[in-house]
mmCIF file of C-alpha atoms and ligand atoms in Angstrom:
data_model
loop_
_atom_site.group_PDB
_atom_site.id
_atom_site.type_symbol
_atom_site.label_atom_id
_atom_site.label_comp_id
_atom_site.label_asym_id
_atom_site.label_seq_id
_atom_site.Cartn_x
_atom_site.Cartn_y
_atom_site.Cartn_z
ATOM 1 C CA MET A 214 -56.559 -12.213 -43.798
ATOM 2 C CA GLU A 215 -59.380 -14.734 -43.922
ATOM 3 C CA ILE A 216 -57.081 -17.429 -45.218
ATOM 4 C CA GLU A 217 -54.588 -16.894 -42.425
ATOM 5 C CA LEU A 218 -57.372 -16.926 -39.910
ATOM 6 C CA THR A 219 -58.611 -20.263 -41.187
ATOM 7 C CA GLU A 220 -55.137 -21.671 -40.907
ATOM 8 C CA ILE A 221 -54.906 -20.532 -37.340
ATOM 9 C CA ILE A 222 -58.147 -21.931 -36.071
ATOM 10 C CA GLY A 223 -58.840 -24.819 -38.425
ATOM 11 C CA SER A 224 -62.335 -26.087 -37.922
ATOM 12 C CA ASP A 225 -62.722 -24.462 -34.525
ATOM 13 C CA THR A 226 -64.907 -21.472 -35.255
ATOM 14 C CA SER A 227 -66.888 -21.221 -32.046
ATOM 15 C CA TRP A 228 -64.842 -18.253 -30.897
ATOM 16 C CA ALA A 229 -65.741 -16.154 -33.917
ATOM 17 C CA SER A 230 -69.132 -15.153 -32.560
ATOM 18 C CA SER A 231 -68.142 -11.577 -31.870
ATOM 19 C CA PRO A 232 -66.156 -9.244 -34.096
ATOM 20 C CA ALA A 233 -64.118 -8.071 -31.107
ATOM 21 C CA VAL A 234 -62.935 -11.577 -30.341
ATOM 22 C CA ARG A 235 -62.252 -12.033 -34.010
ATOM 23 C CA ASN A 236 -59.985 -9.008 -34.047
ATOM 24 C CA VAL A 237 -58.115 -10.191 -30.987
ATOM 25 C CA MET A 238 -57.621 -13.536 -32.656
ATOM 26 C CA ARG A 239 -56.306 -11.837 -35.773
ATOM 27 C CA GLY A 240 -53.651 -10.206 -33.666
ATOM 28 C CA ASN A 241 -52.513 -13.681 -32.745
ATOM 29 C CA ARG A 242 -50.538 -14.896 -35.724
ATOM 30 C CA LYS A 243 -49.752 -11.502 -37.075
ATOM 31 C CA ARG A 244 -46.513 -11.522 -38.960
ATOM 32 C CA ASP A 245 -43.592 -9.237 -38.383
ATOM 33 C CA THR A 246 -44.268 -8.774 -34.710
ATOM 34 C CA ARG A 247 -41.685 -6.774 -32.819
ATOM 35 C CA PRO A 248 -39.949 -9.771 -31.182
ATOM 36 C CA GLU A 249 -39.881 -11.515 -34.538
ATOM 37 C CA LEU A 250 -38.322 -8.542 -36.312
ATOM 38 C CA ALA A 251 -35.742 -8.145 -33.573
ATOM 39 C CA LEU A 252 -34.806 -11.815 -33.849
ATOM 40 C CA ARG A 253 -34.542 -11.559 -37.620
ATOM 41 C CA ARG A 254 -32.217 -8.581 -37.346
ATOM 42 C CA ALA A 255 -30.053 -10.326 -34.771
ATOM 43 C CA LEU A 256 -29.751 -13.432 -36.931
ATOM 44 C CA HIS A 257 -29.008 -11.369 -40.006
ATOM 45 C CA ARG A 258 -26.204 -9.621 -38.114
ATOM 46 C CA ARG A 259 -24.777 -13.057 -37.386
ATOM 47 C CA GLY A 260 -24.658 -13.737 -41.108
ATOM 48 C CA LEU A 261 -27.540 -16.178 -41.108
ATOM 49 C CA ARG A 262 -30.017 -16.132 -43.971
ATOM 50 C CA TYR A 263 -33.535 -17.472 -43.725
ATOM 51 C CA ARG A 264 -36.921 -17.312 -45.294
ATOM 52 C CA VAL A 265 -39.906 -15.795 -43.573
ATOM 53 C CA ALA A 266 -43.377 -17.250 -42.981
ATOM 54 C CA MET A 267 -42.823 -20.388 -45.012
ATOM 55 C CA ARG A 268 -44.126 -23.886 -44.703
ATOM 56 C CA PRO A 269 -41.181 -26.138 -43.846
ATOM 57 C CA THR A 270 -43.038 -29.129 -45.262
ATOM 58 C CA ARG A 271 -46.104 -29.438 -47.405
ATOM 59 C CA ALA A 272 -48.181 -30.701 -44.523
ATOM 60 C CA SER A 273 -47.058 -28.199 -41.936
ATOM 61 C CA GLY A 274 -48.239 -24.732 -41.103
ATOM 62 C CA ARG A 275 -45.998 -21.748 -41.569
ATOM 63 C CA ALA A 276 -42.970 -21.277 -39.418
ATOM 64 C CA ASP A 277 -41.886 -17.728 -38.664
ATOM 65 C CA LEU A 278 -38.360 -18.360 -39.926
ATOM 66 C CA VAL A 279 -37.145 -21.208 -42.068
ATOM 67 C CA PHE A 280 -33.547 -22.265 -42.642
ATOM 68 C CA ALA A 281 -34.119 -24.590 -45.556
ATOM 69 C CA SER A 282 -30.705 -26.210 -46.006
ATOM 70 C CA ALA A 283 -30.258 -26.775 -42.280
ATOM 71 C CA ARG A 284 -33.909 -27.806 -42.024
ATOM 72 C CA VAL A 285 -34.512 -25.641 -39.001
ATOM 73 C CA ALA A 286 -37.936 -24.089 -38.403
ATOM 74 C CA VAL A 287 -38.231 -21.256 -35.908
ATOM 75 C CA PHE A 288 -41.451 -20.224 -34.204
ATOM 76 C CA VAL A 289 -41.718 -17.044 -32.200
ATOM 77 C CA ASP A 290 -44.527 -17.852 -29.789
ATOM 78 C CA GLY A 291 -46.657 -15.201 -28.156
ATOM 79 C CA CYS A 292 -46.768 -15.506 -24.383
ATOM 80 C CA PHE A 293 -50.543 -15.406 -24.254
ATOM 81 C CA TRP A 294 -51.529 -17.594 -27.186
ATOM 82 C CA HIS A 295 -49.006 -20.290 -26.535
ATOM 83 C CA GLY A 296 -49.412 -20.329 -22.767
ATOM 84 C CA CYS A 297 -46.008 -19.104 -21.630
ATOM 85 C CA PRO A 298 -45.343 -20.572 -18.158
ATOM 86 C CA VAL A 299 -44.067 -17.194 -16.953
ATOM 87 C CA HIS A 300 -46.592 -14.757 -18.395
ATOM 88 C CA PHE A 301 -49.775 -16.534 -19.307
ATOM 89 C CA LYS A 302 -52.719 -15.460 -17.211
ATOM 90 C CA PRO A 303 -56.172 -16.579 -18.250
ATOM 91 C CA PRO A 304 -58.453 -13.625 -19.055
ATOM 92 C CA ARG A 305 -61.002 -12.861 -16.345
ATOM 93 C CA THR A 306 -63.938 -13.414 -18.646
ATOM 94 C CA ASN A 307 -64.721 -16.708 -20.326
ATOM 95 C CA VAL A 308 -62.161 -18.617 -18.314
ATOM 96 C CA SER A 309 -63.813 -21.889 -19.251
ATOM 97 C CA TYR A 310 -63.262 -20.986 -22.863
ATOM 98 C CA TRP A 311 -59.745 -19.570 -22.830
ATOM 99 C CA GLY A 312 -58.145 -22.179 -20.624
ATOM 100 C CA PRO A 313 -58.925 -25.077 -22.976
ATOM 101 C CA LYS A 314 -58.292 -22.855 -25.995
ATOM 102 C CA ILE A 315 -54.720 -22.118 -24.943
ATOM 103 C CA GLU A 316 -54.311 -25.757 -23.962
ATOM 104 C CA ARG A 317 -55.283 -26.721 -27.506
ATOM 105 C CA ASN A 318 -52.766 -24.262 -28.914
ATOM 106 C CA ARG A 319 -50.076 -25.850 -26.791
ATOM 107 C CA SER A 320 -51.029 -29.348 -27.898
ATOM 108 C CA ARG A 321 -50.977 -28.235 -31.499
ATOM 109 C CA ASP A 322 -47.514 -26.739 -31.023
ATOM 110 C CA ALA A 323 -46.323 -30.052 -29.631
ATOM 111 C CA LEU A 324 -47.859 -31.936 -32.557
ATOM 112 C CA THR A 325 -46.273 -29.535 -35.019
ATOM 113 C CA ASP A 326 -42.875 -30.057 -33.442
ATOM 114 C CA ALA A 327 -43.270 -33.828 -33.482
ATOM 115 C CA ALA A 328 -44.341 -33.830 -37.139
ATOM 116 C CA LEU A 329 -41.409 -31.641 -38.122
ATOM 117 C CA ARG A 330 -38.940 -33.867 -36.283
ATOM 118 C CA GLN A 331 -40.374 -36.873 -38.028
ATOM 119 C CA ALA A 332 -39.831 -35.117 -41.348
ATOM 120 C CA GLY A 333 -36.184 -34.499 -40.482
ATOM 121 C CA TRP A 334 -36.609 -30.912 -39.359
ATOM 122 C CA HIS A 335 -35.502 -29.314 -36.155
ATOM 123 C CA PRO A 336 -38.125 -27.021 -34.630
ATOM 124 C CA VAL A 337 -36.936 -24.182 -32.396
ATOM 125 C CA ARG A 338 -39.423 -22.280 -30.250
ATOM 126 C CA VAL A 339 -38.671 -18.822 -29.007
ATOM 127 C CA TRP A 340 -40.902 -17.034 -26.507
ATOM 128 C CA GLU A 341 -41.766 -13.472 -27.374
ATOM 129 C CA HIS A 342 -40.409 -12.475 -23.956
ATOM 130 C CA GLU A 343 -37.022 -14.093 -24.582
ATOM 131 C CA GLU A 344 -34.105 -11.718 -24.773
ATOM 132 C CA THR A 345 -33.286 -11.236 -28.475
ATOM 133 C CA ASP A 346 -29.583 -12.015 -28.407
ATOM 134 C CA HIS A 347 -30.142 -15.046 -26.252
ATOM 135 C CA ALA A 348 -32.748 -16.366 -28.679
ATOM 136 C CA ALA A 349 -30.579 -15.555 -31.695
ATOM 137 C CA GLU A 350 -27.659 -17.395 -30.147
ATOM 138 C CA ARG A 351 -29.829 -20.440 -29.519
ATOM 139 C CA VAL A 352 -31.111 -20.458 -33.099
ATOM 140 C CA ALA A 353 -27.654 -19.813 -34.575
ATOM 141 C CA ARG A 354 -26.150 -22.712 -32.659
ATOM 142 C CA VAL A 355 -28.767 -25.140 -33.951
ATOM 143 C CA VAL A 356 -28.497 -23.898 -37.523
ATOM 144 C CA THR A 357 -24.711 -23.988 -37.731
ATOM 145 C CA SER A 358 -24.491 -27.409 -36.097
ATOM 146 C CA ARG A 359 -26.959 -28.819 -38.595
ATOM 147 C CA VAL A 360 -25.265 -27.238 -41.565
ATOM 148 C CA SER A 361 -21.882 -28.677 -40.561
ATOM 149 C CA GLU A 362 -23.422 -32.131 -40.097
ATOM 150 C CA ASP A 363 -24.034 -32.202 -43.835
ATOM 151 C CA TRP A 364 -20.364 -31.735 -44.706
HETATM 152 ZN ZN1 LIG B 462 -43.541 -15.074 -21.592
#
């Protein structure tokens, strides 16, 4: 758990002052969240095979789903932590903290995507609120198009 936590926050440890906040933060990058499991099932039904919680490249963090041969990395982003334009509402307390915090998460997501693209990968981001079949269709289309490109 500690290792994952360090990966999530990097050198930014100012938030960790209270155990309650710490626990909330732990909930952040929890694996096997419900939207993630639903997406995995939907992709599996479509005959797609993937690896879970892997690093697409040595330098990158873990993606939620990785299609290695197609070089597609899928991230299922939580609406709160990744600042979903539809659902994100800053908490009432510590607004001056959470606003920039979520902003940093978003910047990091953008950097991650850019780094993956540079390494020849195709990042796909799915919001946790996205309808499962819609998300699965989106992912499947990218994966199959990239697999056929190799032929
Ligand atoms: Zn949302």
